[in-house]
C-alpha positions as semicolon CSV with decimal commas, in nm:
position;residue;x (nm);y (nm);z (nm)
1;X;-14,260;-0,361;-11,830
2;X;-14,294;-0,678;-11,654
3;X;-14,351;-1,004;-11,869
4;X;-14,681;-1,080;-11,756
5;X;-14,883;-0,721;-11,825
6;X;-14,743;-0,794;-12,195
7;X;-14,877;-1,129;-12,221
8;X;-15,166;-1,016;-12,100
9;X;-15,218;-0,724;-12,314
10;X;-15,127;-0,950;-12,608
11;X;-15,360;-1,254;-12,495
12;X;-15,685;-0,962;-12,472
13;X;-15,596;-0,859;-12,807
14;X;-15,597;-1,153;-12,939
15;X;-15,953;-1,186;-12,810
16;X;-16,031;-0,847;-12,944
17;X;-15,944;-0,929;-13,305
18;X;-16,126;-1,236;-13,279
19;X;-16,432;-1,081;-13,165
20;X;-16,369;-0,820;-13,450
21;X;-16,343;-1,073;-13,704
22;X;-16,684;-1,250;-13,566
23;X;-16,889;-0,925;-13,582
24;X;-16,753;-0,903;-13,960
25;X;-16,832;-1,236;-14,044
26;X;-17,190;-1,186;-13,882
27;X;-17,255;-0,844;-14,075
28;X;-17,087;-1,009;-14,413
29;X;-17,288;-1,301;-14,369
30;X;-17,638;-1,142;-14,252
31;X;-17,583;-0,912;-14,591
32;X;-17,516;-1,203;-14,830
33;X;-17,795;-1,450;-14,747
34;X;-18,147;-1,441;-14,654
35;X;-18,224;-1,391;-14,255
36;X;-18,493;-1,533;-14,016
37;X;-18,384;-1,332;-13,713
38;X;-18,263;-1,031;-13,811
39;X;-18,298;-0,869;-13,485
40;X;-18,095;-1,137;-13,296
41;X;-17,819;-1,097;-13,550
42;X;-17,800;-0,719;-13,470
43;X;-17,747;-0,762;-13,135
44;X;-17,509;-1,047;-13,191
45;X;-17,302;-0,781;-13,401
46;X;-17,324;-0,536;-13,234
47;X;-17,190;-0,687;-12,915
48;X;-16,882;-0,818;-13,070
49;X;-16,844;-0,537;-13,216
50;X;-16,846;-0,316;-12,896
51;X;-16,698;-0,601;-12,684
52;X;-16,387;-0,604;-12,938
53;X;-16,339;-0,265;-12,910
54;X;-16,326;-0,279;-12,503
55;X;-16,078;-0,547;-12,476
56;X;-15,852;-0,410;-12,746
57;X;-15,879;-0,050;-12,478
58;X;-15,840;-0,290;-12,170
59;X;-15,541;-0,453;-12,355
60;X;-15,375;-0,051;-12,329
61;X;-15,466;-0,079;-11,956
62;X;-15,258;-0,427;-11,908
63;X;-14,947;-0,241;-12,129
64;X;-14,994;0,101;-11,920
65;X;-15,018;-0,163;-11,578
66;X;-15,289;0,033;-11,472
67;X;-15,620;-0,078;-11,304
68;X;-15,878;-0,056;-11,625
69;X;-15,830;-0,345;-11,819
70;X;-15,873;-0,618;-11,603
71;X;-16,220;-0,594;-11,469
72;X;-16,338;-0,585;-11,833
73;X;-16,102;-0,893;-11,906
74;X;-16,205;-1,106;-11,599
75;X;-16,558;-1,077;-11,691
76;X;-16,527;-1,134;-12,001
77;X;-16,288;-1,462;-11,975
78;X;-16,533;-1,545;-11,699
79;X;-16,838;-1,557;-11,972
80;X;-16,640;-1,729;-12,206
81;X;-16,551;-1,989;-11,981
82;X;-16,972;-2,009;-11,938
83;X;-16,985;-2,069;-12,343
84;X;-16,687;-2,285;-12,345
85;X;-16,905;-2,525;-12,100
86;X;-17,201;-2,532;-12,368
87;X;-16,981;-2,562;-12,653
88;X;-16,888;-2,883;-12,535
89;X;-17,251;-2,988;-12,389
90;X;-17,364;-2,949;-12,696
91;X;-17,129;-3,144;-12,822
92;X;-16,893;-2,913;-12,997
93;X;-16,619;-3,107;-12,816
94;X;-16,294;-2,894;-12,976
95;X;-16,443;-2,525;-12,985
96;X;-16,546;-2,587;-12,625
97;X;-16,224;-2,700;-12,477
98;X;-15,985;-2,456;-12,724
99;X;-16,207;-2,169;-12,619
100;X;-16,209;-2,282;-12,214
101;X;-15,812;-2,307;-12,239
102;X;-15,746;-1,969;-12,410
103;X;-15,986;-1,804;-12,188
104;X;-15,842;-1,992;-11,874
105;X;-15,498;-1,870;-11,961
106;X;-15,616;-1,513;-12,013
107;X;-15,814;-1,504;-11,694
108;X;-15,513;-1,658;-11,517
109;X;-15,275;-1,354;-11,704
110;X;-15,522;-1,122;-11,605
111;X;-15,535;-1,173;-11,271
112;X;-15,143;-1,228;-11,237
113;X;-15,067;-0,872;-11,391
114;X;-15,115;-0,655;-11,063
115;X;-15,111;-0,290;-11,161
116;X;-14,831;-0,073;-11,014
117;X;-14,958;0,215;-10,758
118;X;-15,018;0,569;-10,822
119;X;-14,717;0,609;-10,640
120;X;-14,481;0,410;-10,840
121;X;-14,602;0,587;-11,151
């Protein structure tokens, strides 16, 4: 397997854990203390739940070099580049910029790992 589908696979599972570990936060978090917008933390868990669980699948795309992870992973580097801009506009200077390079590097690994043909496999 070529060098780049790896670091790929590794660099949207990486995201996927991370997204995992927000949605737990979220659901510990909304359980332990007292909530004004219960509905908006739903949703928030919920999609980083489900958004977890489709780049940890598109990560098995970037491993198998096939075509299915990297739509998912270009949008969603794509969006996080969008937060990464408000992070720092709102003045949250080292989350903006951290976020902005790791999803940077992912898009640029996504984009790099060209799936093999039907042909060749």
């Amino acid at each position: 397997m070529k060098s780049v589908h790896k670091w790929a696979a590794y660099l949207v599972w990486t995201e996927a854990v991370f997204l995992l570990f927000i949605a737990m936060y979220l659901l510990i978090r909304g359980l332990t203390s007292e909530l004004s917008e219960g509905d908006a933390l739903t949703a928030e868990i919920v999609f980083s739940f489900l958004g977890g669980i489709g780049l940890a699948i598109a990560g098995r795309g970037f491993i198998a070099q096939r075509n299915f992870g990297r739509g998912a992973t270009v949008l969603a580097n794509l969006i996080a580049l969008g937060v990464s801009y408000y992070m720092i506009d709102g003045d949250r200077l080292w989350w903006g910029i951290s976020l902005g390079i790791f999803a940077l590097v992912t898009l640029i690994a996504a984009l790099a790992s060209i799936p093999k043909s039907r042909d060749e496999g």
